[in-house]
């Protein structure tokens, strides 16, 4: 008979044997009542009260429905006869660890790696938006669907969680040094025998998350290379292309370089160079280079200078829209400022790259005719790959106030200008011929000023979502020209409405006069 548990919500959960997976912390099961969710049952020694309170704090910090598609966040805490045993979370399917996506297992062109990077930005942002911290943001905790590029953060019960009601912080007790920022590395080194489980709080912060995020983005853009990996300046000893059997990042001494604040792709040391399988730092657009320098050089001295998820998302969008395809290999995409294909250069200098696999096991592609393993029906060209950020309505949005300011300012100018050139000298005199009073010109200017501002606000409202999620460089100045046109239309409608109201008033007066006259006539005849 299958085990049945009850949640803090009062819902019942019947697990389906056998377990989907078993590990050192416990087992994960499918649930009869919720087919799209799974239940993690901890082993006895992990059913601690601290873990219980931490999960309850997560439960009281709910993510939005759209964010839940990117994070395996707890949706219920589960009990057996009143004793805490585990929690319920969304199920992930057909996913690979993040580092597999820049190994040679899959054909993953640069535009698709950028999509993964953008989706990772949105997922991390969803955690920070609710005031929480990831902490252990290593590739094993980042799942990617190879078919779509969708990103899901997993093992979130290890995150650094703060109970907002009680002010209690439940620490993240694990982490890989290759993804831990300098400030925390130094704190660990200076402590007397403490580790992440005992080190005085705070340990992980939003800034340490931004460091790990930048590391992952760098690896995605730079052929899987860790940003702090380096090699002896001797080609015989240099690092070669990652193989399918070793999908993890294999770097010589990134941990020491992180602690020393030495970013080898930007800073120079004698007899030290960058790995052979990584392209030159100059391959990246200048704006992307600048963000990496802030993350790894400036951020090494002041963690608050590290770029936010929004900054990364916006600049990655610009980069994605400015890629070109190698004429020799259609799977090679690279930033358009490069004169030669950097991937061909690497393949010509590094060891031969083994054939990579597509998601379809029946399809085999050579390097000259490789096809994308992404199957999104919304992707028409390599530079137009859409991320799950847009499809899930969880996009990291750039500020829309500049667009609102531009459009409303255009309307505020258009309204009075229209009054001065057309309405006051030509249209209002025709209206005054129909009515017995005149409206002061200043009132007309004020009314059309308001109409123009309202026109700008209306266009801003309908263009806002596109502006926030679109790549930079959109035709917003051109679109602002629609504001005067809408102002003219709105003014025409306003004048028509005024004429209609005046006409109705005259009509009502005539009807009233006729009715009174008829009543008087009837009274006289009756008398």
PDB file of N, CA, C and O in Angstrom, residues 369-423:
ATOM      1  N   UNK A 369      27.088  21.156 -41.383  1.00  0.00           N
ATOM      2  CA  UNK A 369      25.641  21.195 -41.638  1.00  0.00           C
ATOM      3  C   UNK A 369      24.872  20.947 -40.361  1.00  0.00           C
ATOM      4  O   UNK A 369      23.848  20.291 -40.355  1.00  0.00           O
ATOM      5  N   UNK A 370      25.386  21.456 -39.250  1.00  0.00           N
ATOM      6  CA  UNK A 370      24.752  21.210 -37.959  1.00  0.00           C
ATOM      7  C   UNK A 370      23.448  21.964 -37.855  1.00  0.00           C
ATOM      8  O   UNK A 370      23.328  23.091 -38.279  1.00  0.00           O
ATOM      9  N   UNK A 371      22.459  21.343 -37.259  1.00  0.00           N
ATOM     10  CA  UNK A 371      21.173  21.976 -37.028  1.00  0.00           C
ATOM     11  C   UNK A 371      20.999  22.209 -35.538  1.00  0.00           C
ATOM     12  O   UNK A 371      21.490  21.479 -34.716  1.00  0.00           O
ATOM     13  N   UNK A 372      20.232  23.227 -35.234  1.00  0.00           N
ATOM     14  CA  UNK A 372      19.958  23.535 -33.837  1.00  0.00           C
ATOM     15  C   UNK A 372      19.116  22.444 -33.212  1.00  0.00           C
ATOM     16  O   UNK A 372      18.197  21.912 -33.812  1.00  0.00           O
ATOM     17  N   UNK A 373      19.424  22.116 -31.928  1.00  0.00           N
ATOM     18  CA  UNK A 373      18.617  21.123 -31.230  1.00  0.00           C
ATOM     19  C   UNK A 373      17.405  21.763 -30.575  1.00  0.00           C
ATOM     20  O   UNK A 373      16.603  21.079 -29.959  1.00  0.00           O
ATOM     21  N   UNK A 374      17.246  23.075 -30.703  1.00  0.00           N
ATOM     22  CA  UNK A 374      16.059  23.717 -30.151  1.00  0.00           C
ATOM     23  C   UNK A 374      14.913  23.536 -31.128  1.00  0.00           C
ATOM     24  O   UNK A 374      15.075  23.625 -32.333  1.00  0.00           O
ATOM     25  N   UNK A 375      13.709  23.346 -30.582  1.00  0.00           N
ATOM     26  CA  UNK A 375      12.563  23.087 -31.452  1.00  0.00           C
ATOM     27  C   UNK A 375      11.426  24.059 -31.211  1.00  0.00           C
ATOM     28  O   UNK A 375      10.296  23.771 -31.534  1.00  0.00           O
ATOM     29  N   UNK A 376      11.727  25.205 -30.619  1.00  0.00           N
ATOM     30  CA  UNK A 376      10.675  26.179 -30.357  1.00  0.00           C
ATOM     31  C   UNK A 376      10.068  26.662 -31.669  1.00  0.00           C
ATOM     32  O   UNK A 376      10.752  27.092 -32.573  1.00  0.00           O
ATOM     33  N   UNK A 377       8.740  26.587 -31.758  1.00  0.00           N
ATOM     34  CA  UNK A 377       8.067  26.999 -32.987  1.00  0.00           C
ATOM     35  C   UNK A 377       8.116  28.502 -33.187  1.00  0.00           C
ATOM     36  O   UNK A 377       7.818  28.993 -34.260  1.00  0.00           O
ATOM     37  N   UNK A 378       8.498  29.250 -32.140  1.00  0.00           N
ATOM     38  CA  UNK A 378       8.543  30.701 -32.264  1.00  0.00           C
ATOM     39  C   UNK A 378       9.887  31.193 -32.732  1.00  0.00           C
ATOM     40  O   UNK A 378      10.091  32.372 -32.916  1.00  0.00           O
ATOM     41  N   UNK A 379      10.849  30.287 -32.931  1.00  0.00           N
ATOM     42  CA  UNK A 379      12.183  30.692 -33.358  1.00  0.00           C
ATOM     43  C   UNK A 379      12.295  30.574 -34.870  1.00  0.00           C
ATOM     44  O   UNK A 379      12.309  29.494 -35.419  1.00  0.00           O
ATOM     45  N   UNK A 380      12.387  31.718 -35.548  1.00  0.00           N
ATOM     46  CA  UNK A 380      12.435  31.714 -36.999  1.00  0.00           C
ATOM     47  C   UNK A 380      13.851  31.845 -37.536  1.00  0.00           C
ATOM     48  O   UNK A 380      14.184  31.274 -38.553  1.00  0.00           O
ATOM     49  N   UNK A 381      14.676  32.654 -36.870  1.00  0.00           N
ATOM     50  CA  UNK A 381      16.059  32.825 -37.297  1.00  0.00           C
ATOM     51  C   UNK A 381      16.957  32.720 -36.095  1.00  0.00           C
ATOM     52  O   UNK A 381      16.512  32.905 -34.965  1.00  0.00           O
ATOM     53  N   UNK A 382      18.242  32.406 -36.291  1.00  0.00           N
ATOM     54  CA  UNK A 382      19.131  32.257 -35.150  1.00  0.00           C
ATOM     55  C   UNK A 382      19.168  33.461 -34.236  1.00  0.00           C
ATOM     56  O   UNK A 382      19.303  33.306 -33.041  1.00  0.00           O
ATOM     57  N   UNK A 383      19.051  34.659 -34.771  1.00  0.00           N
ATOM     58  CA  UNK A 383      19.146  35.843 -33.934  1.00  0.00           C
ATOM     59  C   UNK A 383      17.830  36.231 -33.297  1.00  0.00           C
ATOM     60  O   UNK A 383      17.740  37.215 -32.604  1.00  0.00           O
ATOM     61  N   UNK A 384      16.786  35.431 -33.515  1.00  0.00           N
ATOM     62  CA  UNK A 384      15.479  35.765 -32.963  1.00  0.00           C
ATOM     63  C   UNK A 384      15.001  34.729 -31.956  1.00  0.00           C
ATOM     64  O   UNK A 384      13.819  34.629 -31.677  1.00  0.00           O
ATOM     65  N   UNK A 385      15.913  33.911 -31.424  1.00  0.00           N
ATOM     66  CA  UNK A 385      15.504  32.901 -30.463  1.00  0.00           C
ATOM     67  C   UNK A 385      14.832  33.554 -29.273  1.00  0.00           C
ATOM     68  O   UNK A 385      15.368  34.458 -28.677  1.00  0.00           O
ATOM     69  N   UNK A 386      13.649  33.071 -28.915  1.00  0.00           N
ATOM     70  CA  UNK A 386      12.925  33.660 -27.797  1.00  0.00           C
ATOM     71  C   UNK A 386      13.188  32.857 -26.528  1.00  0.00           C
ATOM     72  O   UNK A 386      13.255  31.646 -26.533  1.00  0.00           O
ATOM     73  N   UNK A 387      13.294  33.556 -25.428  1.00  0.00           N
ATOM     74  CA  UNK A 387      13.550  32.892 -24.161  1.00  0.00           C
ATOM     75  C   UNK A 387      12.252  32.588 -23.454  1.00  0.00           C
ATOM     76  O   UNK A 387      11.208  33.138 -23.744  1.00  0.00           O
ATOM     77  N   UNK A 388      12.355  31.690 -22.452  1.00  0.00           N
ATOM     78  CA  UNK A 388      11.161  31.362 -21.692  1.00  0.00           C
ATOM     79  C   UNK A 388      10.754  32.522 -20.791  1.00  0.00           C
ATOM     80  O   UNK A 388       9.698  32.511 -20.202  1.00  0.00           O
ATOM     81  N   UNK A 389      11.593  33.552 -20.698  1.00  0.00           N
ATOM     82  CA  UNK A 389      11.227  34.723 -19.925  1.00  0.00           C
ATOM     83  C   UNK A 389       9.998  35.360 -20.529  1.00  0.00           C
ATOM     84  O   UNK A 389       9.051  35.694 -19.835  1.00  0.00           O
ATOM     85  N   UNK A 390       9.981  35.516 -21.855  1.00  0.00           N
ATOM     86  CA  UNK A 390       8.835  36.127 -22.509  1.00  0.00           C
ATOM     87  C   UNK A 390       7.630  35.212 -22.487  1.00  0.00           C
ATOM     88  O   UNK A 390       6.517  35.633 -22.248  1.00  0.00           O
ATOM     89  N   UNK A 391       7.849  33.912 -22.719  1.00  0.00           N
ATOM     90  CA  UNK A 391       6.712  33.004 -22.805  1.00  0.00           C
ATOM     91  C   UNK A 391       6.046  32.806 -21.461  1.00  0.00           C
ATOM     92  O   UNK A 391       4.878  32.475 -21.387  1.00  0.00           O
ATOM     93  N   UNK A 392       6.784  33.007 -20.367  1.00  0.00           N
ATOM     94  CA  UNK A 392       6.205  32.808 -19.046  1.00  0.00           C
ATOM     95  C   UNK A 392       5.797  34.123 -18.396  1.00  0.00           C
ATOM     96  O   UNK A 392       5.407  34.152 -17.251  1.00  0.00           O
ATOM     97  N   UNK A 393       5.917  35.234 -19.141  1.00  0.00           N
ATOM     98  CA  UNK A 393       5.601  36.555 -18.618  1.00  0.00           C
ATOM     99  C   UNK A 393       6.416  36.900 -17.389  1.00  0.00           C
ATOM    100  O   UNK A 393       5.958  37.603 -16.493  1.00  0.00           O
ATOM    101  N   UNK A 394       7.642  36.366 -17.309  1.00  0.00           N
ATOM    102  CA  UNK A 394       8.506  36.652 -16.170  1.00  0.00           C
ATOM    103  C   UNK A 394       9.751  37.378 -16.644  1.00  0.00           C
ATOM    104  O   UNK A 394      10.827  37.186 -16.162  1.00  0.00           O
ATOM    105  N   UNK A 395       9.581  38.223 -17.631  1.00  0.00           N
ATOM    106  CA  UNK A 395      10.758  38.890 -18.178  1.00  0.00           C
ATOM    107  C   UNK A 395      11.330  39.894 -17.194  1.00  0.00           C
ATOM    108  O   UNK A 395      10.620  40.524 -16.441  1.00  0.00           O
ATOM    109  N   UNK A 396      12.650  40.012 -17.227  1.00  0.00           N
ATOM    110  CA  UNK A 396      13.287  41.075 -16.482  1.00  0.00           C
ATOM    111  C   UNK A 396      13.102  42.333 -17.291  1.00  0.00           C
ATOM    112  O   UNK A 396      13.548  42.421 -18.421  1.00  0.00           O
ATOM    113  N   UNK A 397      12.445  43.301 -16.746  1.00  0.00           N
ATOM    114  CA  UNK A 397      12.015  44.450 -17.541  1.00  0.00           C
ATOM    115  C   UNK A 397      12.892  45.668 -17.281  1.00  0.00           C
ATOM    116  O   UNK A 397      13.195  46.002 -16.152  1.00  0.00           O
ATOM    117  N   UNK A 398      13.278  46.312 -18.369  1.00  0.00           N
ATOM    118  CA  UNK A 398      13.987  47.566 -18.192  1.00  0.00           C
ATOM    119  C   UNK A 398      12.967  48.652 -17.853  1.00  0.00           C
ATOM    120  O   UNK A 398      11.778  48.541 -18.126  1.00  0.00           O
ATOM    121  N   UNK A 399      13.442  49.695 -17.230  1.00  0.00           N
ATOM    122  CA  UNK A 399      12.569  50.768 -16.794  1.00  0.00           C
ATOM    123  C   UNK A 399      11.834  51.386 -17.986  1.00  0.00           C
ATOM    124  O   UNK A 399      12.431  51.680 -19.020  1.00  0.00           O
ATOM    125  N   UNK A 400      10.528  51.616 -17.805  1.00  0.00           N
ATOM    126  CA  UNK A 400       9.723  52.164 -18.894  1.00  0.00           C
ATOM    127  C   UNK A 400       9.535  53.673 -18.790  1.00  0.00           C
ATOM    128  O   UNK A 400       8.974  54.289 -19.693  1.00  0.00           O
ATOM    129  N   UNK A 401      10.005  54.293 -17.693  1.00  0.00           N
ATOM    130  CA  UNK A 401       9.748  55.728 -17.529  1.00  0.00           C
ATOM    131  C   UNK A 401      10.341  56.588 -18.642  1.00  0.00           C
ATOM    132  O   UNK A 401       9.744  57.634 -18.969  1.00  0.00           O
ATOM    133  N   UNK A 402      11.509  56.233 -19.246  1.00  0.00           N
ATOM    134  CA  UNK A 402      11.982  57.092 -20.348  1.00  0.00           C
ATOM    135  C   UNK A 402      11.004  57.155 -21.512  1.00  0.00           C
ATOM    136  O   UNK A 402      10.824  58.209 -22.133  1.00  0.00           O
ATOM    137  N   UNK A 403      10.367  56.005 -21.814  1.00  0.00           N
ATOM    138  CA  UNK A 403       9.395  55.987 -22.904  1.00  0.00           C
ATOM    139  C   UNK A 403       8.168  56.826 -22.540  1.00  0.00           C
ATOM    140  O   UNK A 403       7.674  57.615 -23.353  1.00  0.00           O
ATOM    141  N   UNK A 404       7.661  56.670 -21.300  1.00  0.00           N
ATOM    142  CA  UNK A 404       6.509  57.459 -20.848  1.00  0.00           C
ATOM    143  C   UNK A 404       6.842  58.957 -20.919  1.00  0.00           C
ATOM    144  O   UNK A 404       6.024  59.765 -21.380  1.00  0.00           O
ATOM    145  N   UNK A 405       8.033  59.309 -20.451  1.00  0.00           N
ATOM    146  CA  UNK A 405       8.434  60.713 -20.453  1.00  0.00           C
ATOM    147  C   UNK A 405       8.491  61.272 -21.877  1.00  0.00           C
ATOM    148  O   UNK A 405       8.006  62.368 -22.153  1.00  0.00           O
ATOM    149  N   UNK A 406       9.060  60.479 -22.792  1.00  0.00           N
ATOM    150  CA  UNK A 406       9.166  60.916 -24.186  1.00  0.00           C
ATOM    151  C   UNK A 406       7.796  61.117 -24.806  1.00  0.00           C
ATOM    152  O   UNK A 406       7.521  62.154 -25.425  1.00  0.00           O
ATOM    153  N   UNK A 407       6.910  60.127 -24.641  1.00  0.00           N
ATOM    154  CA  UNK A 407       5.603  60.191 -25.292  1.00  0.00           C
ATOM    155  C   UNK A 407       4.725  61.281 -24.688  1.00  0.00           C
ATOM    156  O   UNK A 407       4.034  62.011 -25.406  1.00  0.00           O
ATOM    157  N   UNK A 408       4.710  61.400 -23.361  1.00  0.00           N
ATOM    158  CA  UNK A 408       3.864  62.415 -22.725  1.00  0.00           C
ATOM    159  C   UNK A 408       4.381  63.817 -23.037  1.00  0.00           C
ATOM    160  O   UNK A 408       3.600  64.744 -23.297  1.00  0.00           O
ATOM    161  N   UNK A 409       5.716  63.982 -23.039  1.00  0.00           N
ATOM    162  CA  UNK A 409       6.291  65.286 -23.394  1.00  0.00           C
ATOM    163  C   UNK A 409       5.931  65.662 -24.829  1.00  0.00           C
ATOM    164  O   UNK A 409       5.610  66.821 -25.129  1.00  0.00           O
ATOM    165  N   UNK A 410       5.977  64.662 -25.725  1.00  0.00           N
ATOM    166  CA  UNK A 410       5.588  64.916 -27.126  1.00  0.00           C
ATOM    167  C   UNK A 410       4.132  65.357 -27.195  1.00  0.00           C
ATOM    168  O   UNK A 410       3.774  66.292 -27.938  1.00  0.00           O
ATOM    169  N   UNK A 411       3.270  64.707 -26.400  1.00  0.00           N
ATOM    170  CA  UNK A 411       1.860  65.088 -26.382  1.00  0.00           C
ATOM    171  C   UNK A 411       1.638  66.471 -25.806  1.00  0.00           C
ATOM    172  O   UNK A 411       0.807  67.248 -26.306  1.00  0.00           O
ATOM    173  N   UNK A 412       2.394  66.808 -24.738  1.00  0.00           N
ATOM    174  CA  UNK A 412       2.244  68.127 -24.114  1.00  0.00           C
ATOM    175  C   UNK A 412       2.636  69.253 -25.066  1.00  0.00           C
ATOM    176  O   UNK A 412       2.096  70.360 -24.996  1.00  0.00           O
ATOM    177  N   UNK A 413       3.561  68.971 -25.962  1.00  0.00           N
ATOM    178  CA  UNK A 413       3.953  69.972 -26.964  1.00  0.00           C
ATOM    179  C   UNK A 413       2.952  69.993 -28.118  1.00  0.00           C
ATOM    180  O   UNK A 413       2.582  71.055 -28.630  1.00  0.00           O
ATOM    181  N   UNK A 414       2.497  68.800 -28.511  1.00  0.00           N
ATOM    182  CA  UNK A 414       1.597  68.698 -29.671  1.00  0.00           C
ATOM    183  C   UNK A 414       0.267  69.385 -29.428  1.00  0.00           C
ATOM    184  O   UNK A 414      -0.271  70.048 -30.329  1.00  0.00           O
ATOM    185  N   UNK A 415      -0.291  69.236 -28.217  1.00  0.00           N
ATOM    186  CA  UNK A 415      -1.604  69.808 -27.932  1.00  0.00           C
ATOM    187  C   UNK A 415      -1.648  71.319 -28.077  1.00  0.00           C
ATOM    188  O   UNK A 415      -2.436  71.860 -28.880  1.00  0.00           O
ATOM    189  N   UNK A 416      -0.805  72.059 -27.330  1.00  0.00           N
ATOM    190  CA  UNK A 416      -0.812  73.530 -27.488  1.00  0.00           C
ATOM    191  C   UNK A 416      -0.428  73.980 -28.896  1.00  0.00           C
ATOM    192  O   UNK A 416      -0.949  74.975 -29.390  1.00  0.00           O
ATOM    193  N   UNK A 417       0.505  73.260 -29.541  1.00  0.00           N
ATOM    194  CA  UNK A 417       0.899  73.629 -30.901  1.00  0.00           C
ATOM    195  C   UNK A 417      -0.276  73.486 -31.863  1.00  0.00           C
ATOM    196  O   UNK A 417      -0.500  74.331 -32.744  1.00  0.00           O
ATOM    197  N   UNK A 418      -1.052  72.422 -31.679  1.00  0.00           N
ATOM    198  CA  UNK A 418      -2.246  72.219 -32.498  1.00  0.00           C
ATOM    199  C   UNK A 418      -3.262  73.326 -32.238  1.00  0.00           C
ATOM    200  O   UNK A 418      -3.932  73.815 -33.162  1.00  0.00           O
ATOM    201  N   UNK A 419      -3.378  73.744 -30.981  1.00  0.00           N
ATOM    202  CA  UNK A 419      -4.288  74.839 -30.641  1.00  0.00           C
ATOM    203  C   UNK A 419      -3.883  76.114 -31.353  1.00  0.00           C
ATOM    204  O   UNK A 419      -4.725  76.837 -31.916  1.00  0.00           O
ATOM    205  N   UNK A 420      -2.591  76.399 -31.316  1.00  0.00           N
ATOM    206  CA  UNK A 420      -2.079  77.652 -31.889  1.00  0.00           C
ATOM    207  C   UNK A 420      -2.203  77.698 -33.409  1.00  0.00           C
ATOM    208  O   UNK A 420      -2.553  78.730 -33.991  1.00  0.00           O
ATOM    209  N   UNK A 421      -1.930  76.577 -34.075  1.00  0.00           N
ATOM    210  CA  UNK A 421      -1.884  76.561 -35.532  1.00  0.00           C
ATOM    211  C   UNK A 421      -3.243  76.313 -36.180  1.00  0.00           C
ATOM    212  O   UNK A 421      -3.471  76.754 -37.320  1.00  0.00           O
ATOM    213  N   UNK A 422      -4.146  75.610 -35.486  1.00  0.00           N
ATOM    214  CA  UNK A 422      -5.364  75.173 -36.170  1.00  0.00           C
ATOM    215  C   UNK A 422      -6.646  75.474 -35.394  1.00  0.00           C
ATOM    216  O   UNK A 422      -7.573  76.105 -35.926  1.00  0.00           O
ATOM    217  N   UNK A 423      -6.693  75.056 -34.150  1.00  0.00           N
ATOM    218  CA  UNK A 423      -7.963  75.087 -33.428  1.00  0.00           C
ATOM    219  C   UNK A 423      -8.419  76.518 -33.144  1.00  0.00           C
ATOM    220  O   UNK A 423      -9.552  76.901 -33.466  1.00  0.00           O
TER     221      UNK A 423
END
